[in-house]
Amino acid sequence: MSRPVSFQHLAPEYVQRFEAYVPSKPDDELKKLFGCSHLFRLNNNENPLGPCPSAVQVIRDFVPSQASVYPSGDCWHLRQKLAEQHGMEPDQFLFGNGANEVIAFVIKAFCQKGDNIITADKTFAVYEWVAEFSGIEARRVPLKDYGFDDDEMIRSINDRTKILFVCNPNNPTGTYWDAGTLRGFLNRVNGRQIVVVDEAYCEYVENPDFPDSMAMIAEYPNLVVFRTFSKMHALAGLRIGYLAGSREAVDIIRRTCVVYSVNTLAQAAAFAVLNDNGEHVQHTRNLVRRQKQVLTEYLAGQGLPFLSGEGNFVMIRLPMSDSLAYRRLMMQGVMIRTMTGFRFPNWIRVTMALSDAMDAFMTGLESILT
Ligand SMILES: *Cc1c(COP(=O)(O)O)cnc(C)c1O
């Protein structure tokens, strides 16, 4: 017989209250569950073209004996390369097991009991989740016209606010702050808080008014920029992302980071991406632009409201529950993201993919709406 353990006593109240995120099951399980022979995953904003050819080659050439050796603990070569590319210092970059992990580094570095972070109510939820399961208050400012509300975020600051998280462009609405808006925001924050700009989708933005946030770090030492290799660069399965900031900010954040959390293969593939000629990025942008156009024309024809901004995804409002739509699309082998969890009930988010997947989605949508 097992001995009784008082988990209530052991776990902090904010951990007990927190509801764990449930990831989707693997494809083979889902196919059995929904009785479909094929599955198009349009739920995670992955790049259907896969990594650039040079990264593919690096992955193919991986020497198995390397698996037994620890990776570079601080992604040495990647940081050298980024420093060279951006005219910064290697110590201004910090890598993690996906951008998801660096979110936790920053919150751990700056927040203690009684502090708060500020973000939007309808954005990437990991900022508020990490805050909440760490016992830190997450203040959620409602979106304005589907975008981050700079004025209201400034008004929500109090003397315990440590970090402001801005998702730029925003997942899931596709809106973004231009350079002037970000600069105005940083001027008003005036160094009193850390401002995190999460640029997970920046490689999809082609408009020149998008901020050059890396260059702004020299002027704003409280600015921290997140980037990932998961979305445009198609290395989601290898888990690698990073943050950039002033030397002073990164010196603090580095104390809370997990060493060796980025594996050897991820580092090698990301290094190939940094040295790539950019052709693959252009191909991906072209694909996404084309598929958005096809899809949004279709949606307009169907009279369905949608949001199509920056990034490789489109949001659609359905005249039915998003979870019902999810189940019925799954039966046809199409997986989308339900948006109730993002506080957009009856909305879904769809990743732009190859034509077979997009056709399957549109056919599926038509069948569940009629
Ligand atoms: C996907 C995503 C991330 C996290 O990416 P990782 O795979 O953890 O690098 C971070 N922020 C936003 C807005 C995202 O959509």
Coordinates of C-alpha atoms and ligand atoms in Angstrom, one line a residue:
M1 CA 0.0 0.0 0.0
S2 CA 1.3 3.5 -0.8
R3 CA 1.8 6.0 1.9
P4 CA -0.5 9.0 1.9
V5 CA 1.1 12.3 0.8
S6 CA -0.4 15.7 1.4
F7 CA 0.1 17.3 -2.1
Q8 CA -2.2 20.1 -1.0
H9 CA 0.4 20.9 1.6
L10 CA 3.4 20.5 -0.7
A11 CA 2.2 22.5 -3.7
P12 CA 1.7 26.3 -3.6
E13 CA -1.9 27.4 -3.9
Y14 CA -1.2 29.1 -7.3
V15 CA 0.1 25.8 -8.7
Q16 CA -2.9 23.8 -7.4
R17 CA -5.2 26.4 -8.9
F18 CA -3.5 26.3 -12.3
E19 CA -5.0 24.1 -15.0
A20 CA -2.3 22.2 -17.1
Y21 CA -2.3 22.7 -20.8
V22 CA -3.3 19.6 -22.7
P23 CA -1.3 19.2 -25.9
S24 CA -2.9 17.5 -28.9
K25 CA -2.4 13.7 -29.2
P26 CA 0.0 12.3 -31.8
D27 CA -1.2 11.8 -35.4
D28 CA -1.6 8.0 -35.2
E29 CA -3.8 8.3 -32.0
L30 CA -5.9 11.1 -33.6
K31 CA -6.5 9.2 -36.8
K32 CA -7.8 6.3 -34.8
L33 CA -9.9 8.5 -32.6
F34 CA -11.5 10.4 -35.5
G35 CA -11.5 7.7 -38.0
C36 CA -9.6 9.5 -40.7
S37 CA -6.8 8.1 -42.8
H38 CA -4.9 11.3 -43.3
L39 CA -4.3 14.3 -41.1
F40 CA -3.5 17.9 -42.2
R41 CA -2.2 19.8 -39.2
L42 CA -3.3 23.5 -39.7
N43 CA -3.3 24.2 -35.9
N44 CA 0.3 25.2 -35.0
N45 CA 1.4 27.7 -37.6
E46 CA 4.2 25.4 -38.8
N47 CA 5.9 25.9 -42.2
P48 CA 4.7 23.2 -44.6
L49 CA 7.8 23.7 -46.8
G50 CA 10.0 22.4 -44.0
P51 CA 13.5 23.8 -43.2
C52 CA 15.7 25.5 -45.8
P53 CA 17.8 23.1 -47.9
S54 CA 21.0 23.8 -46.0
A55 CA 19.4 23.0 -42.7
V56 CA 17.9 19.8 -44.2
Q57 CA 21.5 18.8 -45.2
V58 CA 22.8 19.5 -41.7
I59 CA 20.1 17.3 -40.2
R60 CA 20.9 14.5 -42.7
D61 CA 24.6 14.7 -42.0
F62 CA 24.2 14.5 -38.2
V63 CA 26.9 12.2 -36.9
P64 CA 25.2 9.7 -34.4
S65 CA 28.2 9.6 -32.1
Q66 CA 27.5 13.3 -31.4
A67 CA 24.4 12.3 -29.6
S68 CA 26.5 11.1 -26.7
V69 CA 28.3 14.4 -26.2
Y70 CA 26.8 17.4 -24.5
P71 CA 26.0 20.4 -26.8
S72 CA 27.5 23.8 -26.4
G73 CA 25.9 24.9 -23.1
D74 CA 25.4 28.5 -24.3
C75 CA 25.0 28.1 -28.1
W76 CA 28.4 29.7 -28.6
H77 CA 28.5 29.7 -32.4
L78 CA 24.9 30.9 -32.9
R79 CA 25.6 33.8 -30.6
Q80 CA 28.8 34.7 -32.4
K81 CA 26.9 34.6 -35.7
L82 CA 23.9 36.7 -34.5
A83 CA 26.3 39.3 -33.0
E84 CA 28.1 39.6 -36.3
Q85 CA 24.8 39.9 -38.2
H86 CA 23.3 42.5 -36.0
G87 CA 26.4 44.5 -35.0
M88 CA 25.9 43.4 -31.3
E89 CA 27.8 41.4 -28.7
P90 CA 27.4 37.7 -28.4
D91 CA 26.5 38.2 -24.7
Q92 CA 23.4 40.1 -25.8
F93 CA 21.8 36.8 -26.9
L94 CA 20.4 34.0 -24.8
F95 CA 19.1 30.7 -26.3
G96 CA 16.4 28.4 -25.0
N97 CA 14.5 25.2 -25.8
G98 CA 12.1 27.2 -28.0
A99 CA 11.0 30.8 -27.3
N100 CA 8.6 29.2 -24.9
E101 CA 11.5 28.5 -22.5
V102 CA 12.9 32.0 -22.7
I103 CA 9.5 33.4 -21.6
A104 CA 10.1 31.5 -18.3
F105 CA 13.7 32.8 -18.0
V106 CA 12.6 36.4 -18.2
I107 CA 9.7 36.1 -15.7
K108 CA 11.9 34.2 -13.3
A109 CA 14.6 36.8 -13.6
F110 CA 12.5 39.9 -12.9
C111 CA 9.3 38.8 -10.9
Q112 CA 8.8 37.9 -7.3
K113 CA 5.7 37.5 -5.2
G114 CA 3.4 40.5 -5.4
D115 CA 4.8 41.6 -8.8
N116 CA 2.8 41.6 -12.0
I117 CA 3.2 41.4 -15.8
I118 CA 1.0 43.0 -18.4
T119 CA -0.1 41.6 -21.7
A120 CA -3.2 41.5 -23.8
D121 CA -6.3 39.4 -23.1
K122 CA -6.3 37.8 -26.6
T123 CA -2.7 36.8 -27.5
F124 CA -0.2 34.0 -27.1
A125 CA -1.2 32.6 -23.7
V126 CA 2.2 31.3 -22.5
Y127 CA 3.1 34.7 -21.0
E128 CA 0.1 34.7 -18.7
W129 CA 0.4 30.9 -18.0
V130 CA 4.1 31.1 -16.9
A131 CA 3.2 34.1 -14.7
E132 CA 0.3 32.4 -13.1
F133 CA 1.9 29.1 -12.3
S134 CA 4.8 31.1 -10.8
G135 CA 2.5 33.0 -8.5
I136 CA 2.8 36.3 -10.4
E137 CA -0.3 38.3 -11.4
A138 CA -0.9 38.6 -15.2
R139 CA -2.8 41.8 -16.1
R140 CA -4.7 41.3 -19.3
V141 CA -5.5 44.4 -21.3
P142 CA -8.3 44.0 -23.9
L143 CA -7.3 44.3 -27.5
K144 CA -8.3 47.5 -29.4
D145 CA -9.3 46.9 -33.0
Y146 CA -7.8 43.4 -32.6
G147 CA -4.4 44.9 -31.8
F148 CA -2.4 45.6 -28.6
D149 CA -3.7 48.7 -26.9
D150 CA -0.6 50.8 -26.1
D151 CA -2.4 53.5 -24.1
E152 CA -4.3 51.1 -21.9
M153 CA -1.2 49.0 -21.3
I154 CA 0.6 52.1 -20.0
R155 CA -2.4 52.9 -17.8
S156 CA -2.4 49.4 -16.3
I157 CA 1.2 49.8 -15.0
N158 CA 1.6 50.0 -11.2
D159 CA 4.6 50.1 -9.0
R160 CA 4.7 46.2 -9.0
T161 CA 4.7 45.9 -12.8
K162 CA 7.9 44.3 -14.0
I163 CA 7.4 43.2 -17.6
L164 CA 5.1 44.2 -20.5
F165 CA 4.7 41.5 -23.1
V166 CA 3.8 42.6 -26.7
C167 CA 3.3 39.9 -29.3
N168 CA 4.4 41.6 -32.6
P169 CA 2.8 40.6 -34.9
N170 CA 0.1 39.3 -32.6
N171 CA -0.8 35.6 -32.6
P172 CA -3.7 35.1 -33.4
T173 CA -5.0 38.4 -34.9
G174 CA -2.1 39.3 -37.1
T175 CA -1.9 42.9 -36.1
Y176 CA 1.4 44.6 -35.3
W177 CA 2.8 47.8 -33.9
D178 CA 4.9 49.8 -36.4
A179 CA 8.2 51.3 -35.5
G180 CA 6.7 54.6 -34.4
T181 CA 4.2 52.9 -32.1
L182 CA 6.8 50.7 -30.5
R183 CA 9.1 53.7 -30.0
G184 CA 6.3 55.8 -28.5
F185 CA 5.5 53.0 -26.1
L186 CA 9.2 52.5 -25.0
N187 CA 9.5 56.3 -24.5
R188 CA 6.4 56.3 -22.2
V189 CA 7.6 53.2 -20.3
N190 CA 10.9 55.2 -19.9
G191 CA 13.0 52.3 -18.6
R192 CA 10.8 51.6 -15.6
Q193 CA 9.8 48.1 -16.8
I194 CA 11.1 45.4 -19.1
V195 CA 9.4 45.5 -22.5
V196 CA 9.4 42.1 -24.3
V197 CA 8.6 42.1 -28.0
D198 CA 7.8 38.6 -29.1
E199 CA 8.6 38.5 -32.8
A200 CA 7.8 34.8 -33.5
Y201 CA 6.3 35.8 -36.9
C202 CA 8.5 38.8 -37.8
E203 CA 10.0 37.0 -40.8
Y204 CA 6.5 37.0 -42.5
V205 CA 6.2 40.8 -42.3
E206 CA 7.3 42.6 -45.4
N207 CA 6.1 46.1 -44.7
P208 CA 9.1 48.4 -44.1
D209 CA 7.3 50.2 -41.2
F210 CA 7.8 47.1 -39.1
P211 CA 10.2 48.0 -36.2
D212 CA 13.9 47.1 -36.4
S213 CA 13.8 46.0 -32.8
M214 CA 17.3 44.6 -32.7
A215 CA 18.6 48.1 -33.6
M216 CA 16.4 49.7 -31.0
I217 CA 18.1 47.7 -28.1
A218 CA 21.0 50.1 -28.1
E219 CA 18.7 53.0 -27.4
Y220 CA 16.4 51.1 -25.0
P221 CA 18.3 48.8 -22.5
N222 CA 14.9 47.6 -21.1
L223 CA 13.8 46.2 -24.5
V224 CA 14.0 42.4 -24.9
V225 CA 13.3 40.7 -28.2
F226 CA 12.2 37.1 -28.7
R227 CA 12.8 35.2 -31.9
T228 CA 12.2 31.5 -32.7
F229 CA 13.3 29.0 -35.3
S230 CA 10.0 27.2 -35.1
K231 CA 7.7 29.2 -37.4
M232 CA 9.2 30.6 -40.6
H233 CA 12.4 28.5 -40.2
A234 CA 10.5 25.2 -39.7
L235 CA 12.5 23.8 -36.8
A236 CA 9.6 23.5 -34.4
G237 CA 10.4 19.9 -33.7
L238 CA 14.0 20.6 -32.7
R239 CA 12.9 23.3 -30.1
I240 CA 15.1 26.4 -30.4
G241 CA 14.5 30.1 -29.9
Y242 CA 16.3 33.0 -28.3
L243 CA 16.1 36.4 -26.8
A244 CA 18.2 39.5 -27.4
G245 CA 18.6 42.5 -25.2
S246 CA 21.1 44.9 -23.7
R247 CA 24.1 43.4 -22.0
E248 CA 22.8 44.4 -18.6
A249 CA 19.3 42.9 -19.1
V250 CA 20.8 39.6 -20.5
D251 CA 23.3 39.4 -17.7
I252 CA 20.3 39.3 -15.2
I253 CA 18.2 36.9 -17.3
R254 CA 21.1 34.5 -17.9
R255 CA 21.1 33.6 -14.1
T256 CA 17.7 31.9 -14.5
C257 CA 18.4 30.1 -17.7
V258 CA 18.7 26.3 -18.0
V259 CA 22.2 25.4 -19.4
Y260 CA 22.3 22.6 -22.0
S261 CA 18.6 23.0 -22.8
V262 CA 19.3 23.4 -26.5
N263 CA 20.4 20.2 -28.2
T264 CA 23.3 19.7 -30.6
L265 CA 21.1 19.1 -33.7
A266 CA 19.0 22.1 -33.1
Q267 CA 22.0 24.3 -32.8
A268 CA 23.5 22.9 -36.0
A269 CA 20.3 23.3 -38.0
A270 CA 19.7 26.9 -36.6
F271 CA 23.3 27.8 -37.6
A272 CA 22.5 26.7 -41.2
V273 CA 19.4 28.8 -41.1
L274 CA 21.4 31.9 -40.0
N275 CA 23.8 31.3 -42.9
D276 CA 21.1 30.7 -45.5
N277 CA 20.7 33.0 -48.5
G278 CA 17.0 33.9 -47.7
E279 CA 15.6 32.2 -50.8
H280 CA 13.6 29.8 -48.7
V281 CA 12.1 32.6 -46.6
Q282 CA 11.0 34.2 -49.9
H283 CA 9.4 31.0 -51.1
T284 CA 7.5 30.6 -47.9
R285 CA 6.3 34.2 -48.0
N286 CA 5.1 33.7 -51.5
L287 CA 3.2 30.5 -50.6
V288 CA 1.6 32.2 -47.6
R289 CA 0.6 35.2 -49.6
R290 CA -0.9 33.1 -52.3
Q291 CA -2.8 30.8 -49.9
K292 CA -4.2 33.7 -47.9
Q293 CA -5.5 35.2 -51.0
V294 CA -7.2 32.0 -52.1
L295 CA -8.7 31.4 -48.7
T296 CA -9.9 34.9 -48.0
E297 CA -11.5 35.2 -51.4
Y298 CA -13.3 31.9 -50.6
L299 CA -14.4 33.1 -47.1
A300 CA -15.6 36.4 -48.5
G301 CA -17.7 34.4 -51.0
Q302 CA -19.1 32.4 -48.2
G303 CA -19.9 35.5 -46.2
L304 CA -17.7 34.3 -43.3
P305 CA -16.0 37.0 -41.2
F306 CA -12.3 36.6 -41.0
L307 CA -9.1 38.4 -39.8
S308 CA -6.1 38.1 -42.1
G309 CA -3.1 40.2 -41.0
E310 CA 0.6 39.4 -40.8
G311 CA 1.9 35.9 -40.1
N312 CA 1.1 32.5 -41.7
F313 CA -2.4 32.2 -40.3
V314 CA -6.0 33.4 -40.7
M315 CA -8.7 33.7 -38.1
I316 CA -12.3 32.8 -39.1
R317 CA -15.6 33.4 -37.2
L318 CA -18.0 30.5 -37.5
P319 CA -21.7 30.4 -37.0
M320 CA -21.2 27.4 -34.7
S321 CA -19.1 26.4 -31.7
D322 CA -15.3 26.2 -32.5
S323 CA -15.0 22.9 -30.6
L324 CA -17.8 21.3 -32.6
A325 CA -16.2 22.6 -35.8
Y326 CA -12.9 21.1 -34.6
R327 CA -14.4 17.7 -34.1
R328 CA -16.2 17.7 -37.4
L329 CA -13.1 18.9 -39.4
M330 CA -11.0 16.3 -37.6
M331 CA -13.4 13.6 -38.9
Q332 CA -12.3 14.8 -42.4
G333 CA -8.7 14.8 -41.5
V334 CA -8.2 18.6 -41.0
M335 CA -6.9 19.9 -37.7
I336 CA -7.5 23.6 -36.9
R337 CA -7.0 25.7 -33.7
T338 CA -10.0 26.4 -31.7
M339 CA -9.9 30.0 -30.4
T340 CA -12.1 29.7 -27.2
G341 CA -8.8 29.3 -25.3
F342 CA -7.6 32.6 -26.8
R343 CA -11.0 34.1 -25.5
F344 CA -12.3 34.2 -29.1
P345 CA -15.3 31.8 -28.8
N346 CA -16.6 30.5 -32.1
W347 CA -13.4 31.6 -33.9
I348 CA -10.9 29.2 -35.4
R349 CA -7.3 29.9 -36.6
V350 CA -6.0 28.2 -39.7
T351 CA -2.3 27.9 -40.8
M352 CA -1.5 28.6 -44.4
A353 CA -0.3 25.3 -46.0
L354 CA 0.1 23.6 -49.3
S355 CA -2.9 23.5 -51.7
D356 CA -4.0 19.9 -50.9
A357 CA -4.3 20.9 -47.2
M358 CA -6.0 24.2 -48.0
D359 CA -8.5 22.5 -50.3
A360 CA -9.2 19.8 -47.7
F361 CA -9.9 22.6 -45.2
M362 CA -12.2 24.5 -47.5
T363 CA -14.1 21.4 -48.6
G364 CA -14.4 20.4 -44.9
L365 CA -15.6 23.8 -43.9
E366 CA -18.2 23.9 -46.6
S367 CA -19.5 20.5 -45.5
I368 CA -19.9 21.4 -41.8
L369 CA -21.6 24.7 -42.6
T370 CA -24.3 23.2 -44.8
Ligands
LIG1 C1 4.9 29.6 -31.6 C2 5.1 30.8 -30.8 C3 6.2 30.9 -29.8 C4 7.0 29.8 -29.4 O1 7.7 29.2 -30.2 P1 8.8 28.1 -29.8 O2 8.4 26.9 -30.6 O3 8.7 27.8 -28.3 O4 10.1 28.7 -30.1 C5 6.3 32.1 -29.1 N1 5.5 33.1 -29.4 C6 4.5 33.1 -30.3 C7 3.7 34.3 -30.4 C8 4.3 31.9 -31.0 O5 3.3 31.9 -31.8

